[in-house]
Amino acid sequence: MTDHKEDQVNEIEALESIYPDEIEVLETDPFHIFNVIIKPTEFEETDESASCTVKFQYVQNYPDEAPVFEITDLENLDEEYEDILNDFINEQISENLGMAMVFTIVSALQEKIAVIIEDRKRQEEEEKERVFREKEEAEQKRFEGTKVSVETFLAWKLKFEAEVNELKAQRLKDNPEPKGLSGSPNNTTLQKINRQQNETSVAWSNENNPSLSHHRLRLQAICRLCTVTIKYDKRNPYTKERFHTDIFKLFGIDVQTENENEYPTYICRRDGRELYKLRSGEQTVDKSFLKDLKPPVLFTHENNDTCIACKFNPKGRPHKRRLLDDTPHKGKKIKVEEKHPASFYHPNENFNEACSNSVMIDALLKHFENLSNDGKTEFLHEMLNKMNEDDLHLMSFIIGKRISNEIYKDGQAFQLLYKDLKSMADFQCIDWLEQRNKTVLSFLLGTGNLCSELSFLRDSKQTILTITRAVEQIYMVNNPVIISPLSFLMNISAYSLSGSKTLVDILGNANPAAHYKTVTEWLRDQNADEIKIELGDVLNVFDNEQVIGRKHAIKPGNKAAISIITNKAYCCMDPNGNLQENPELKPVQLLKVNNVSSSKSTCSSNEEQDSEKLKLVVDNILTESSPQFAKFEKDHSEQLALFIKSAIETVMLEQKDEDGEIIDDFDVTAAKESLEDHMIQCPCGEWNADRKIVCTKCKRRDGLKKAKESKKESTADYTPKQKTMLKKLVFEKDSDKNTVVREEELRYAQVSSNHKGKQEIIVTDPVFCNPNSLETVARVLRMIGTENGIVRYGGSLRHWTFICCDGLPYLICKKLKDEAVVCTNNNCNKQFLSQKEFLNHVKADHPGTEHCTFIHEFDWFYLRIGAGHYEMNLMKSFFELNWTPFLESLCEKMGFVSEAAKQYAKACKDTHKTWNLLLVFHLASLRELVLPYVRDCIKKGTHPDVKGFFKFSQTFYRSINFPNYRYYFLQVTRFSQAIINFRMAVRRNNSDLIKSAKYMTKELFNGRSHPKYQSIEVYDTLQDLMMPEAVMHLNDAYTSITTTGNHSTGEDFDFILEEKNRQVKSWIPKGVPTDSIWLSVCRNNDMLEKLKRSSLSLLGIHATEGKIKELDLEEAITGYRCVLRKSNYLGKKGDHTSLSGMALDDGLVDFLEESSKRRLYFTRTEILGEEIDIPLMRHPVAITPEEKIKLSSIQSMTVDELKKEIILLLQLITDPLQQDFHNYLYKSEVKSKNKAKHIQFLEQLRETLSTFDNQENSNEESSQN
């Protein structure tokens, strides 16, 4: 059952590490009660910021039940928001029920409060704008009067003339005019009066002139100050009288005295706002654009053809006019000095110039339209070539201004394209470019001296990429916040490959690529449906993955937050297969004779038959009498023969006859190195002792000094001959159904390949637990069973399936298969994970029942150990066994000099380096092993071959006087060759060679202390032998798959899932991820990886999938051969010693026989359940005499002493997964058992610690001095 209390404690620890200053734990018993202060992370502490405090209280079944919460404090938030936030929290709880949800609730509340703050600020701005608008409208109404019509004007005119005549009569009466000679009024006065009357008559006639009415309307559409066209919308323009004081101060113009037939009536809103700012002091005259304006003098109207205001069309293209119409404007202009000072008033010459140029532009455009394309090109080239730089700059600027709005609108069209994951994964540069602004594209094509049509460049990927990047940058200049698809792909790929926030933000600052926050939010927002397992025969695989948070704060009891999941995936082995629908092919339920069925409970009679079958199979294993085992040895010998043949050919080419003696370069190099170990050669040629300062021959100091310095700096002068890499052409279909050709390296070509083409595994929803206990692994298995439609869990698709995992979950699954049962007595249907739980249930709930029936819950899957982890542990076992004899010397020669570097190499921390070291050992050793035989053949004049080599070795070295050679021969020809066979077989999906390799290496796990894989090897062998033939064929056909299509790069499902886990982790944002993030990334992993591959391809980065890195090991092989040759290690007689000269235990030579005995003992005690106790069989084969003494001393320890030692070692295990598992084993299977069990478990713990299984992988740079 789920431990809710543990989940609650884990979540509290995670919350305290994430919110160290915001969380306050109030109570812990019986359930946690704590306050969390929630405030948006993006807002600073200002008067506008807001926050709230929420008190949470766990309940017994949380997170399966909702927690109790209460909003206890609102800061800078009205009470009306409390109900809103309460409803919002309830929504979050309902969405996340069943998962740890407090972090999700807090994060969602932070975003919600941020939205509230933004809405509040927006409402305040809208209110300010409304008040300002109302104030403007109120002020504008002060200047509005009665609208003028013909009737009102005539009435006003009569009244005005009467007042004028009355005023004139009064003036004549007060000031009589002097009379002329005739006594009549002065002529000048009469002319003035007549002129005034004529002007009044003209004004009256104009009021009834339709042309003048049109002129007034045009003046009302022009700004008095800047002459721009006034746009009429819901807001009326400003009248010029509103600002008459401000205009007079700025320009010296009295707008109140201006004639409405000659001056515009209104001021545009832009100029009006600027005048308001000047009036209020928000703006100064020096910084205002109004100081540079030159308001026009007047617009005098005579007719529509000559009036500037009536001729000028402010909207669209000017009216067409004839070129001959060059009549200058004849309107009367009032002299400036008559009304205003010259320093304040200047005519607007630009306005008149624009009107006059429009005629020329119309004619030029008409001429340009009539030209051919070639004529247009020639015309523009000639025009631009004749322009000076300033005019060219101006034209470029005007073109940019002309298309600015179009670019902005076009950018808005693809602004949100990046949010569509599928569209981004299928993005193509050329298709995107064809939809962009043609002017921008043409400009870029021209600057690159390219062809004018983009379609001609479709096959030039690099050019298309460059143009796309340039277009994006131009669009970013137009709209700095735009997010363009290619730049976003570039940034999302950089995020996945590096995980660096700084790098993502750098790219976001320099490109329209978004920033880290947008990228991570984009990942969180990706939604996908649950992946359904397809029909057919399938294989499932699971593995755990974790993210450990950083501990930024220093405080007592500070623990790093950890998020652990179990990732699952499946591979469709045969989409048309129906084997898993057959219940008769379910796995044998009993792989152990003395399991739960031997109690007073019973199950079906089939189990008795299975037990008998098991005994027969075990007997076959013990006697190794089956023809299958003989085939395993034959397959091994065939591969070994190929390697020996290659070694013989290589050594034959190296030999040369000098004065009747067969030698090679290694003899010379070894002799020189032996001499240089204790001697140094002076430039004069004399050899001196290494400690000598003065040469004994030339009596000089500087010669030896230079020789010593040269010795330190010297490197091997051997230049390895480069091997020719053989490749073949492979024709296949890509994702677009196009035929593509690729080169495939013929590595491991000597092993037949059974791959069926490129295949993949599909990641399904993760299980949010750590698979380190019976409960959690059972939870994972039940989820797999449900998703596969297993009949046991109510499905109808399958009765059984395959499940693959690594070592530790394998053993837990094996225990569940043996002991987990469902009680079927009287439809009880209760589930129990162990034999002890079930027996207690029988006693408590079914007392007196003679036969309590049950079924095995997990009898529906075949268990497979991941080949990748199996190979890793084979190499670890081989290195642990042979470290002292010769591998330590090898690693020292390869540069692993310090103790830390040696431990790194011994523990096989880097699988690739371990594999290379193993190859160096194996190839160099084979050449040295065949050397005596080859030289013997050369002396005798015979041709060396593989059979002759084995015959020579058995004859010449069979004496006990060559223990070094005998042990070395066994390790090379059996174990290291079998490990290499295993790797080749996995790469080529060859099940026969894999079984052969497992058979030939079985003693490695039994000879030393490797209890986990000792059990796994035996159980795996038993299952394979008891498997129905049809199931075996299906299983063997998929021992590995290739995800690249290269038939030499196959991997088993455990390593493929680990690669998927690395992909998933690369998309996880920094910090401890929530369950929802894990789920989102897992469901979208395939699409995200497709997006990354697509973006890298677009950016010119070619994938390395399916390519094998060339191995260059000849120099290393040469170095190790010199070490062997210099010490004559293989030719030494007498005692068994290591390569460095350390004494080895006499019994190590018989390692194969001793290991086989221990495997036999394990099988009889653990599988057949025989009660035999041979203490020696529980100990590993000793390597050194000192180790043998130490192992025998354990026997003298008491049980209490053994328990103390075990508890001490358990505390030293740092890996949580290993520690939990070994604690469980100790409490359930060792603590109450006899002394033999304690000794065996103690050795297992020591082996775990000595091989550094519990430590984190060290950095590769620390592996060498």
PDB file of C-alpha atoms in Angstrom, residues 481-484 487-489 491 504-519:
ATOM      1  CA  VAL A 481       9.261  41.332 -29.244  1.00  0.00           C
ATOM      2  CA  ILE A 482       8.451  39.099 -32.200  1.00  0.00           C
ATOM      3  CA  ILE A 483       9.248  35.358 -31.974  1.00  0.00           C
ATOM      4  CA  SER A 484      10.252  33.849 -35.300  1.00  0.00           C
ATOM      5  CA  SER A 487      15.271  31.419 -34.269  1.00  0.00           C
ATOM      6  CA  PHE A 488      12.978  29.740 -31.764  1.00  0.00           C
ATOM      7  CA  LEU A 489      14.021  26.333 -33.084  1.00  0.00           C
ATOM      8  CA  ASN A 491      17.041  28.456 -29.113  1.00  0.00           C
ATOM      9  CA  VAL A 504      19.162  30.794 -24.050  1.00  0.00           C
ATOM     10  CA  ASP A 505      18.863  34.413 -22.903  1.00  0.00           C
ATOM     11  CA  ILE A 506      21.893  35.439 -24.998  1.00  0.00           C
ATOM     12  CA  LEU A 507      20.282  33.968 -28.094  1.00  0.00           C
ATOM     13  CA  GLY A 508      16.967  35.567 -27.102  1.00  0.00           C
ATOM     14  CA  ASN A 509      18.574  39.003 -26.829  1.00  0.00           C
ATOM     15  CA  ALA A 510      20.293  38.774 -30.217  1.00  0.00           C
ATOM     16  CA  ASN A 511      17.553  36.971 -32.152  1.00  0.00           C
ATOM     17  CA  PRO A 512      13.747  36.802 -32.314  1.00  0.00           C
ATOM     18  CA  ALA A 513      14.076  33.544 -30.407  1.00  0.00           C
ATOM     19  CA  ALA A 514      12.322  34.142 -27.039  1.00  0.00           C
ATOM     20  CA  HIS A 515      14.004  33.985 -23.646  1.00  0.00           C
ATOM     21  CA  TYR A 516      14.419  31.285 -21.016  1.00  0.00           C
ATOM     22  CA  LYS A 517      11.101  31.981 -19.332  1.00  0.00           C
ATOM     23  CA  THR A 518       9.178  31.736 -22.610  1.00  0.00           C
ATOM     24  CA  VAL A 519      11.028  28.552 -23.588  1.00  0.00           C
TER      25      VAL A 519
END
